[in-house]
mmCIF file of C-alpha atoms in Angstrom:
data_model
loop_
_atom_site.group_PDB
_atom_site.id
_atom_site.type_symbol
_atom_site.label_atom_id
_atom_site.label_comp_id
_atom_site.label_asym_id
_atom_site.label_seq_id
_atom_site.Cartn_x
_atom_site.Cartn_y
_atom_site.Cartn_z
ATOM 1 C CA UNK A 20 0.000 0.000 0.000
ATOM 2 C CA UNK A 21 2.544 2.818 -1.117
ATOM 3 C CA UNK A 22 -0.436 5.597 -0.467
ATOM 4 C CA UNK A 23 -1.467 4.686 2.651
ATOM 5 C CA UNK A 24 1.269 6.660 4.787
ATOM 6 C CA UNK A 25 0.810 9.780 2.872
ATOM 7 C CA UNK A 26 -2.940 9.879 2.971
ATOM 8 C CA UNK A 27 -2.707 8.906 6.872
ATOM 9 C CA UNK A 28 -0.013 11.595 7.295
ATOM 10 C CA UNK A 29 -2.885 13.789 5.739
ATOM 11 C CA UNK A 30 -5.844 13.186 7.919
ATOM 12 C CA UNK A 31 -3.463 13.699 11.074
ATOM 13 C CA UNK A 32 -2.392 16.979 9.895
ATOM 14 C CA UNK A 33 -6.181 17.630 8.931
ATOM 15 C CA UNK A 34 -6.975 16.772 12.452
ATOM 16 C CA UNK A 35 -4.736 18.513 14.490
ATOM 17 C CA UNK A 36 -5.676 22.084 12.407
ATOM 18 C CA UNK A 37 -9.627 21.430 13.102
ATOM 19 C CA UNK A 38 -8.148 20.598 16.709
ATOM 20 C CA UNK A 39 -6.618 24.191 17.277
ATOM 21 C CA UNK A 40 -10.136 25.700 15.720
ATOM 22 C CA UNK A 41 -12.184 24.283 18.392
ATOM 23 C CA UNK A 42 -12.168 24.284 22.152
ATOM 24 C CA UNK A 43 -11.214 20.880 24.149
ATOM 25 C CA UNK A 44 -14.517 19.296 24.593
ATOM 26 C CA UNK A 45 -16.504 21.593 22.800
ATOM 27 C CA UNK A 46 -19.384 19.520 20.786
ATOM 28 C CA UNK A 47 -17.276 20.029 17.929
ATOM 29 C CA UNK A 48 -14.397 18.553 19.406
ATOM 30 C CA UNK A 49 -16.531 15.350 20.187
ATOM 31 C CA UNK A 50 -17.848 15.229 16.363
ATOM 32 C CA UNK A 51 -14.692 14.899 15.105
ATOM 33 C CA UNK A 52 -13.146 12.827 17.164
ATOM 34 C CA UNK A 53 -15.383 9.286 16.518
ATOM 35 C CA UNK A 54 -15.163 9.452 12.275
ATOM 36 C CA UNK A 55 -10.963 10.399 12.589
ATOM 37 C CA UNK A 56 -10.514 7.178 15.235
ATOM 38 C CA UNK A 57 -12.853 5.258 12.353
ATOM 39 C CA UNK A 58 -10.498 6.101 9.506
ATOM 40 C CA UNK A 59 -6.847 6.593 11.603
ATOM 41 C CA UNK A 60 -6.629 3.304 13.561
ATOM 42 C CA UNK A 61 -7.628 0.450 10.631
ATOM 43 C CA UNK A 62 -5.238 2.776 8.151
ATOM 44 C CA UNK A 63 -2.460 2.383 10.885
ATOM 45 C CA UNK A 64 -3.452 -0.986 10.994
ATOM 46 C CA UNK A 65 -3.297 -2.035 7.911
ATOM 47 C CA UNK A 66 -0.054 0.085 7.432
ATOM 48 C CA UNK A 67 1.665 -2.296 10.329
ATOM 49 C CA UNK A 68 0.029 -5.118 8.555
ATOM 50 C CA UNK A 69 0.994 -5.192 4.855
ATOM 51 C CA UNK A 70 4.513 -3.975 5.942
ATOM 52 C CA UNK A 71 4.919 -7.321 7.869
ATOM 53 C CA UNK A 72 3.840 -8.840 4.615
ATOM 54 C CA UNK A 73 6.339 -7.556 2.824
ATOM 55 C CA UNK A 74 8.839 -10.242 1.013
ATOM 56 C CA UNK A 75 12.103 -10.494 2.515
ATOM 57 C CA UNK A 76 14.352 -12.538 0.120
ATOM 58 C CA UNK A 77 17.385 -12.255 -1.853
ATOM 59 C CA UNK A 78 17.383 -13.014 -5.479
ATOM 60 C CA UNK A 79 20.616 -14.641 -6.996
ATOM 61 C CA UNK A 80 21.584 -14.499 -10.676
ATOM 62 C CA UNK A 81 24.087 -17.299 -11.593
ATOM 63 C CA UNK A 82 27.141 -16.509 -14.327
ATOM 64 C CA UNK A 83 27.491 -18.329 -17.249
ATOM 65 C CA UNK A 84 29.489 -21.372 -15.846
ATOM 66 C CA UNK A 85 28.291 -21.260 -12.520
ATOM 67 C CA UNK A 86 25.900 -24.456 -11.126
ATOM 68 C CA UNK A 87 24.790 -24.887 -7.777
ATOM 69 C CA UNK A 88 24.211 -28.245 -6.463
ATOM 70 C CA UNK A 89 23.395 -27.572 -3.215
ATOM 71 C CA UNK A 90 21.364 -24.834 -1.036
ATOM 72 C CA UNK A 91 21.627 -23.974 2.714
ATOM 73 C CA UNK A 92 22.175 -28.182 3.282
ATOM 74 C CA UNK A 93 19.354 -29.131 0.567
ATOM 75 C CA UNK A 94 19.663 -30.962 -2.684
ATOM 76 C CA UNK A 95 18.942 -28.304 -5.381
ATOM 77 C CA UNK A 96 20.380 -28.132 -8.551
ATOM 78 C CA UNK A 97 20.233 -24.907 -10.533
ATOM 79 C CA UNK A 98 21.881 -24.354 -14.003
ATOM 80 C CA UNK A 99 24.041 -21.192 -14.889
ATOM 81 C CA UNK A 100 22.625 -18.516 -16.020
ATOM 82 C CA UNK A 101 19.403 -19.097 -13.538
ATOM 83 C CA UNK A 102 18.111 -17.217 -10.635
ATOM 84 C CA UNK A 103 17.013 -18.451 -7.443
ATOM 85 C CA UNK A 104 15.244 -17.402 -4.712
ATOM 86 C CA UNK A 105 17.000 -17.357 -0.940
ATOM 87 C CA UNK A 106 15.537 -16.161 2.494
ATOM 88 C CA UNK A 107 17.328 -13.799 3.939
ATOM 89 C CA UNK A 108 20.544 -14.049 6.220
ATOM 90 C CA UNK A 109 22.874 -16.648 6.549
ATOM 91 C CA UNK A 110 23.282 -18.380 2.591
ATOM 92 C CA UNK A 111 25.928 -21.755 2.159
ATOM 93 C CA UNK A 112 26.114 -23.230 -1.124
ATOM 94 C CA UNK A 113 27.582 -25.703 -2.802
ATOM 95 C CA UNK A 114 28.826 -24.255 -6.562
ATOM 96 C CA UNK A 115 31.469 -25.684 -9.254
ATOM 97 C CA UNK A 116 32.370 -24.051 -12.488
ATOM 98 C CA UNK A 117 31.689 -25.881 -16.243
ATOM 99 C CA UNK A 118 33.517 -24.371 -18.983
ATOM 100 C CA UNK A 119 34.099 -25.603 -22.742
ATOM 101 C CA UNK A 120 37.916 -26.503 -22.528
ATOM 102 C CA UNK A 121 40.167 -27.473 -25.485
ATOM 103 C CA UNK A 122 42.325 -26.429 -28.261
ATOM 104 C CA UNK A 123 39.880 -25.671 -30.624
ATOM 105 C CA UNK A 124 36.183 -25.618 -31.132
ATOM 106 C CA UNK A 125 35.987 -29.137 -32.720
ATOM 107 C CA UNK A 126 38.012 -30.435 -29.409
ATOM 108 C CA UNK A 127 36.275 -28.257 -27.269
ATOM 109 C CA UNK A 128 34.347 -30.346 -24.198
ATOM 110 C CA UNK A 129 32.583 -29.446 -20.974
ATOM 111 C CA UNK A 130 34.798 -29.913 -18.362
ATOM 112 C CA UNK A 131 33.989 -29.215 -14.673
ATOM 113 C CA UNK A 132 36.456 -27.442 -11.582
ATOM 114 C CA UNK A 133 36.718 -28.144 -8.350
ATOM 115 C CA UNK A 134 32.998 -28.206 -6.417
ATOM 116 C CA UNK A 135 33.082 -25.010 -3.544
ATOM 117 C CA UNK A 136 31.593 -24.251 -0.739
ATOM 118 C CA UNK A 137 30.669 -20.484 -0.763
ATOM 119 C CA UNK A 138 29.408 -18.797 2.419
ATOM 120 C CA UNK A 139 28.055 -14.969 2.822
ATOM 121 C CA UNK A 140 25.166 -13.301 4.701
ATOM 122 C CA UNK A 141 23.009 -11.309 2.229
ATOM 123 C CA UNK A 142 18.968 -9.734 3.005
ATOM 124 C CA UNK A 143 16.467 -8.076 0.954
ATOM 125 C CA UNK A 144 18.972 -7.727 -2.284
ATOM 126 C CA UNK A 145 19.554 -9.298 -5.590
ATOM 127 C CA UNK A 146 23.088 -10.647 -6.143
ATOM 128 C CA UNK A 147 24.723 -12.001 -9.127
ATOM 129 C CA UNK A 148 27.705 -14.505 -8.955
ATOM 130 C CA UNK A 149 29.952 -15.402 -11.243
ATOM 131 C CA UNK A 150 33.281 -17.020 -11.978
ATOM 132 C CA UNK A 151 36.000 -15.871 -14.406
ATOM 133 C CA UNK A 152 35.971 -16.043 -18.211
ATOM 134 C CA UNK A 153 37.621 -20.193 -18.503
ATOM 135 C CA UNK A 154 38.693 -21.066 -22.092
ATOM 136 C CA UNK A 155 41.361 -23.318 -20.891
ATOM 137 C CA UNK A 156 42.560 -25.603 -18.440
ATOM 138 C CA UNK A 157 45.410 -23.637 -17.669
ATOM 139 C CA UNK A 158 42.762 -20.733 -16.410
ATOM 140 C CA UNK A 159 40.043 -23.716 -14.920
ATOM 141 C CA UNK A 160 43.563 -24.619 -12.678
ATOM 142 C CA UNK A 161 43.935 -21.178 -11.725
ATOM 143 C CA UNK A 162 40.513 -20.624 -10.764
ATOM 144 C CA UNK A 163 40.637 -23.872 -8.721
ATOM 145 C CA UNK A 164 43.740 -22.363 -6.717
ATOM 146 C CA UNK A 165 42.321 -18.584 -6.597
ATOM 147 C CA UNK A 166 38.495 -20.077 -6.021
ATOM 148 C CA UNK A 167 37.835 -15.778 -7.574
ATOM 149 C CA UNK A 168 34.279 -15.242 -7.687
ATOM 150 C CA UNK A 169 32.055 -12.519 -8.022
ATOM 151 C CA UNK A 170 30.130 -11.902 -5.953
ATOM 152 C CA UNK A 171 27.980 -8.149 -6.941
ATOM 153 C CA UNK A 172 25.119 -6.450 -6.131
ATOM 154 C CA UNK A 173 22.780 -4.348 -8.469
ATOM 155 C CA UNK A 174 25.057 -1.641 -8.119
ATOM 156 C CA UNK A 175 28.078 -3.559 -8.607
ATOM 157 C CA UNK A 176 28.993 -3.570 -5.276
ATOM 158 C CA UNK A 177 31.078 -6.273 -4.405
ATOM 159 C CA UNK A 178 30.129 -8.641 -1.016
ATOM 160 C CA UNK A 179 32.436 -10.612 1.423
ATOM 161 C CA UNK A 180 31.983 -14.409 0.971
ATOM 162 C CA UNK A 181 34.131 -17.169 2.857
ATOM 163 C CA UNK A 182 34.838 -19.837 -0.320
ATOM 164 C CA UNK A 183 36.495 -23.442 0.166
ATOM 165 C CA UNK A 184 37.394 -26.420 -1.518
ATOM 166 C CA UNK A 185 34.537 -29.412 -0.934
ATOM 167 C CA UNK A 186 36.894 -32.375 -1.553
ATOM 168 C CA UNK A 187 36.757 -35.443 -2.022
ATOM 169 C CA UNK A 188 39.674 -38.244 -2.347
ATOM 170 C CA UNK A 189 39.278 -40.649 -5.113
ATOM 171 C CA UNK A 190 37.249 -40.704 -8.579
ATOM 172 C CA UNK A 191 34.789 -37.555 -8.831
ATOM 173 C CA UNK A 192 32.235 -39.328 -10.979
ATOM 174 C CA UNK A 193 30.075 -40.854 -7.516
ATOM 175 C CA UNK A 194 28.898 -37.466 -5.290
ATOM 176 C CA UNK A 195 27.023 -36.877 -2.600
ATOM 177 C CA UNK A 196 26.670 -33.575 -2.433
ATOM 178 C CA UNK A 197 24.635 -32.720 0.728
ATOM 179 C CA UNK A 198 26.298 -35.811 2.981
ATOM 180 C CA UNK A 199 29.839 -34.114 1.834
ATOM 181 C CA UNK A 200 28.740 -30.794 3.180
ATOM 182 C CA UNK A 201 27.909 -31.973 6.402
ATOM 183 C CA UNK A 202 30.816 -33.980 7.108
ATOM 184 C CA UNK A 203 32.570 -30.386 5.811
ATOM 185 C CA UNK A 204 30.121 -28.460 8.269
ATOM 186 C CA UNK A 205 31.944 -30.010 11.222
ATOM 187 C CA UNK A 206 35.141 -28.843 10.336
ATOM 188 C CA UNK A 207 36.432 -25.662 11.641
ATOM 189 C CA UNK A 208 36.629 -23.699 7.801
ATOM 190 C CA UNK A 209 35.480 -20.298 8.028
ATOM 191 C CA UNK A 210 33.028 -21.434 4.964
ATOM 192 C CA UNK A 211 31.381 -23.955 8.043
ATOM 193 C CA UNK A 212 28.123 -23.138 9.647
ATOM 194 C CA UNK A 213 28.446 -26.076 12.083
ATOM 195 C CA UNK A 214 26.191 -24.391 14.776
ATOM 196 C CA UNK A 215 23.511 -23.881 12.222
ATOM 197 C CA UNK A 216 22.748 -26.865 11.026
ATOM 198 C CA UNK A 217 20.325 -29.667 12.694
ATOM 199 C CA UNK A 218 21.525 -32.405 14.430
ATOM 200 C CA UNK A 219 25.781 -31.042 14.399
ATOM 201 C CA UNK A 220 25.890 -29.348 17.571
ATOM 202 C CA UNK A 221 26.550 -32.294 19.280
ATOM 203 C CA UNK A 222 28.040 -34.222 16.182
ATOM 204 C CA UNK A 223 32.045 -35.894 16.264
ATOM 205 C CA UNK A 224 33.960 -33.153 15.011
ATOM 206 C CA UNK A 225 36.201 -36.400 13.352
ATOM 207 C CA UNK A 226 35.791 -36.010 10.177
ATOM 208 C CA UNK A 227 38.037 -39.095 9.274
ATOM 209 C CA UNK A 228 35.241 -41.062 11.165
ATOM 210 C CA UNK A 229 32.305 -39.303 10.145
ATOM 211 C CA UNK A 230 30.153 -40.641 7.293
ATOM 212 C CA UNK A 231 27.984 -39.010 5.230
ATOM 213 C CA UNK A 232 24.344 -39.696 5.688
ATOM 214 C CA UNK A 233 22.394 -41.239 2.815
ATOM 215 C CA UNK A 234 20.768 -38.829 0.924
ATOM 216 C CA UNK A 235 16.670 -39.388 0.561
ATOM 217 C CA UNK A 236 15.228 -38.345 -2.942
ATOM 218 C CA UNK A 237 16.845 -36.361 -5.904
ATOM 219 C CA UNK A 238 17.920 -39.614 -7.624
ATOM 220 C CA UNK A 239 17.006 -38.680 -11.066
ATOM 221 C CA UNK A 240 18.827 -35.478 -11.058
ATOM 222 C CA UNK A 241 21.891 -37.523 -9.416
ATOM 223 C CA UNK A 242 21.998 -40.254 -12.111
ATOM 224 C CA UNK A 243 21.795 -37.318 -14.861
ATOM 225 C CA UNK A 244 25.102 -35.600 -13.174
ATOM 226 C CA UNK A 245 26.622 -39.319 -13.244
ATOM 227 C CA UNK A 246 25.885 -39.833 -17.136
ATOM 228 C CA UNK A 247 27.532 -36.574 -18.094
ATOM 229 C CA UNK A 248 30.625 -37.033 -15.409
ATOM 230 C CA UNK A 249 30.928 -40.243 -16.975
ATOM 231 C CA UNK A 250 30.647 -39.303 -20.917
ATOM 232 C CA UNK A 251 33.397 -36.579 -20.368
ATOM 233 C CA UNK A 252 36.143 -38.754 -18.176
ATOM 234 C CA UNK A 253 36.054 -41.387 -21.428
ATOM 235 C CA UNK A 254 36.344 -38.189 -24.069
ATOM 236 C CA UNK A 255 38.928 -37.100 -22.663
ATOM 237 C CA UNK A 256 40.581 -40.976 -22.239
ATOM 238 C CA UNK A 257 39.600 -40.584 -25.641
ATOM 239 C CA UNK A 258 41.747 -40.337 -29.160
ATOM 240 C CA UNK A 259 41.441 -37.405 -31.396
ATOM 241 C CA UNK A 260 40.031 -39.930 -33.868
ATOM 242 C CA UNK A 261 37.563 -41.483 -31.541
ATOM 243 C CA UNK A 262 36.869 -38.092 -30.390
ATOM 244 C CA UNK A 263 35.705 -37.127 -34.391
ATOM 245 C CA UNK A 264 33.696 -40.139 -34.770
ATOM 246 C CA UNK A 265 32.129 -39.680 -31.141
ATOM 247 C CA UNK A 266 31.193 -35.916 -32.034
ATOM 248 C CA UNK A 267 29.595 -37.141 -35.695
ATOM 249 C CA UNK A 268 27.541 -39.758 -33.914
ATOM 250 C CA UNK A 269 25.805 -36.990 -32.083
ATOM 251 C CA UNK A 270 24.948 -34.415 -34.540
ATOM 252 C CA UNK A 271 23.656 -37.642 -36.552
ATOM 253 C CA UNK A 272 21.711 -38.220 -33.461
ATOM 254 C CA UNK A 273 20.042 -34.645 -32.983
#
C-alpha cells in the first residue's frame, strides 16, 4: 500500500488544524473525534500489517558457468545462467564451475572445476555470482587455486563471501553432495556453519570417522550428473580420432 502513509499523514495533519479551531470538549471537538478514530486506527493498521507482509528474500543471478548443487544443506540443482530465490541471512552453497575446454572448437568439451563451498550473509537484495571467463585448463587450474568469484550487487557492489574447496579423495564421478557438506560443516573452515545446522551441535567433530548420511530423494537429477561425469572422463581418455567419430555420432543423433 505505497499511499497509505501519505494519505494517513494527511488526515493527522487535517486533524490537528480542526483541533486548534475548536475548544477541548466543545461539541465540535466530540464530532470529530469518533469518524478520525474510524479512519486513523484500521489505516495504521493495515499500514503495520501489509509492511509485515512484505517479502524479505534475496534473489541470486548465476554466471554463465556457474551451477549450484546444493542450497543452505538441501539438494537443489540450478543451471548457470538461472536465478534463485534465498531467504534472507545466513546463505551456504555448494557451486562448481563448467567451462568448454580445449584447443579448438571441434576439441572443445565441458569440463567441470573443483565443487566449492561459498558462504556470505546477504537480506532483501539481488546478487549475481559469477566465476572468471575459462577457455582453458590452464585458467580452470587457476581458478581452482584462486576459487575468484564474483560476488555483486545491483550496483556492482562487491560482497564478502568465505569460499572453500569441498573435496573429495578418489574418482569424482560418484557425489554426494549434501552428505559431503555436512561432514565439511563439522570442520572448523570459516566457509562452516556447524552451529547452524540440525543435528551437528553435538556431532564428532572427526571427520576421518564421520560418514555421510544417505541422501533421501533427488535420484534422477543424481543419475543425470553421473551420465555426463561419466561421458566426459572417457572423451577425454579418448583419441582425437575417436573423439571425431564420437562428435559425428551426435549431430547424426540430434
Amino acid at each position: 500500500m505505497p499511499g497509505l502513509l501519505p494519505a494517513f499523514l494527511q488526515i493527522l495533519t487535517f486533524r490537528l488544524s480542526l483541533n486548534a479551531k475548536c475548544a477541548p470538549g466543545s461539541y465540535e471537538s466530540e464530532l470529530l473525534e469518533y469518524p478520525l478514530k474510524a479512519i486513523v486506527a484500521p489505516s495504521f493498521l493495515l499500514a503495520l500489517f501489509f509492511s509485515a507482509q512484505a517479502p524479505a528474500e534475496v534473489t541470486l543471478a548465476l554466471g554463465p558457468c556457474v551451477q549450484v548443487h546444493v542450497i543452505n544443506g538441501e539438494e537443489k540443482i540450478v543451471l548457470p545462467e538461472s536465478s534463485l530465490t534465498l531467504t534472507n541471512g545466513t546463505q551456504q552453497l555448494v557451486v562448481d564451475c563448467t567451462a568448454m575446454l580445449g584447443r579448438s572448437s571441434d576439441e572443445a568439451f565441458p569440463e567441470t572445476g573443483e565443487a566449492f563451498v561459498l558462504l556470505f550473509e546477504a537480506a532483501d537484495t539481488k546478487l549475481t555470482l559469477s566465476a572468471p571467463h575459462i577457455q582453458t585448463r590452464q585458467q580452470m587450474k587457476a581458478f581452482n587455486r584462486q576459487r575468484n568469484f564474483g560476488l555483486t550487487s545491483a550496483a556492482g557492489t562487491s560482497l564478502n563471501y568465505y569460499v572453500e574447496v569441498l573435496e573429495k579423495e578418489g574418482f569424482q564421478v560418484f557425489r554426494d553432495f549434501p552428505g559431503e557438506l555436512e561432514v565439511f560443516n563439522r570442520t572448523s573452515s570459516p566457509a562452516a556453519i556447524r552451529a547452524q545446522l540440525p543435528g551437528l551441535a553435538d556431532a564428532d567433530t572427526d571427520i576421518d570417522t564421520a560418514e555421510p548420511s544417505p541422501k533421501a530423494g533427488g535420484q534422477g537429477a543424481q543419475d543425470q550428473e553421473t551420465v555426463r561425469q561419466m561421458l566426459r572422463y572417457w572423451y577425454l581418455e579418448a583419441d582425437k580420432q575417436t573423439r571425431k567419430e564420437w562428435k559425428n555420432w551426435i549431430q547424426s543423433s540430434n
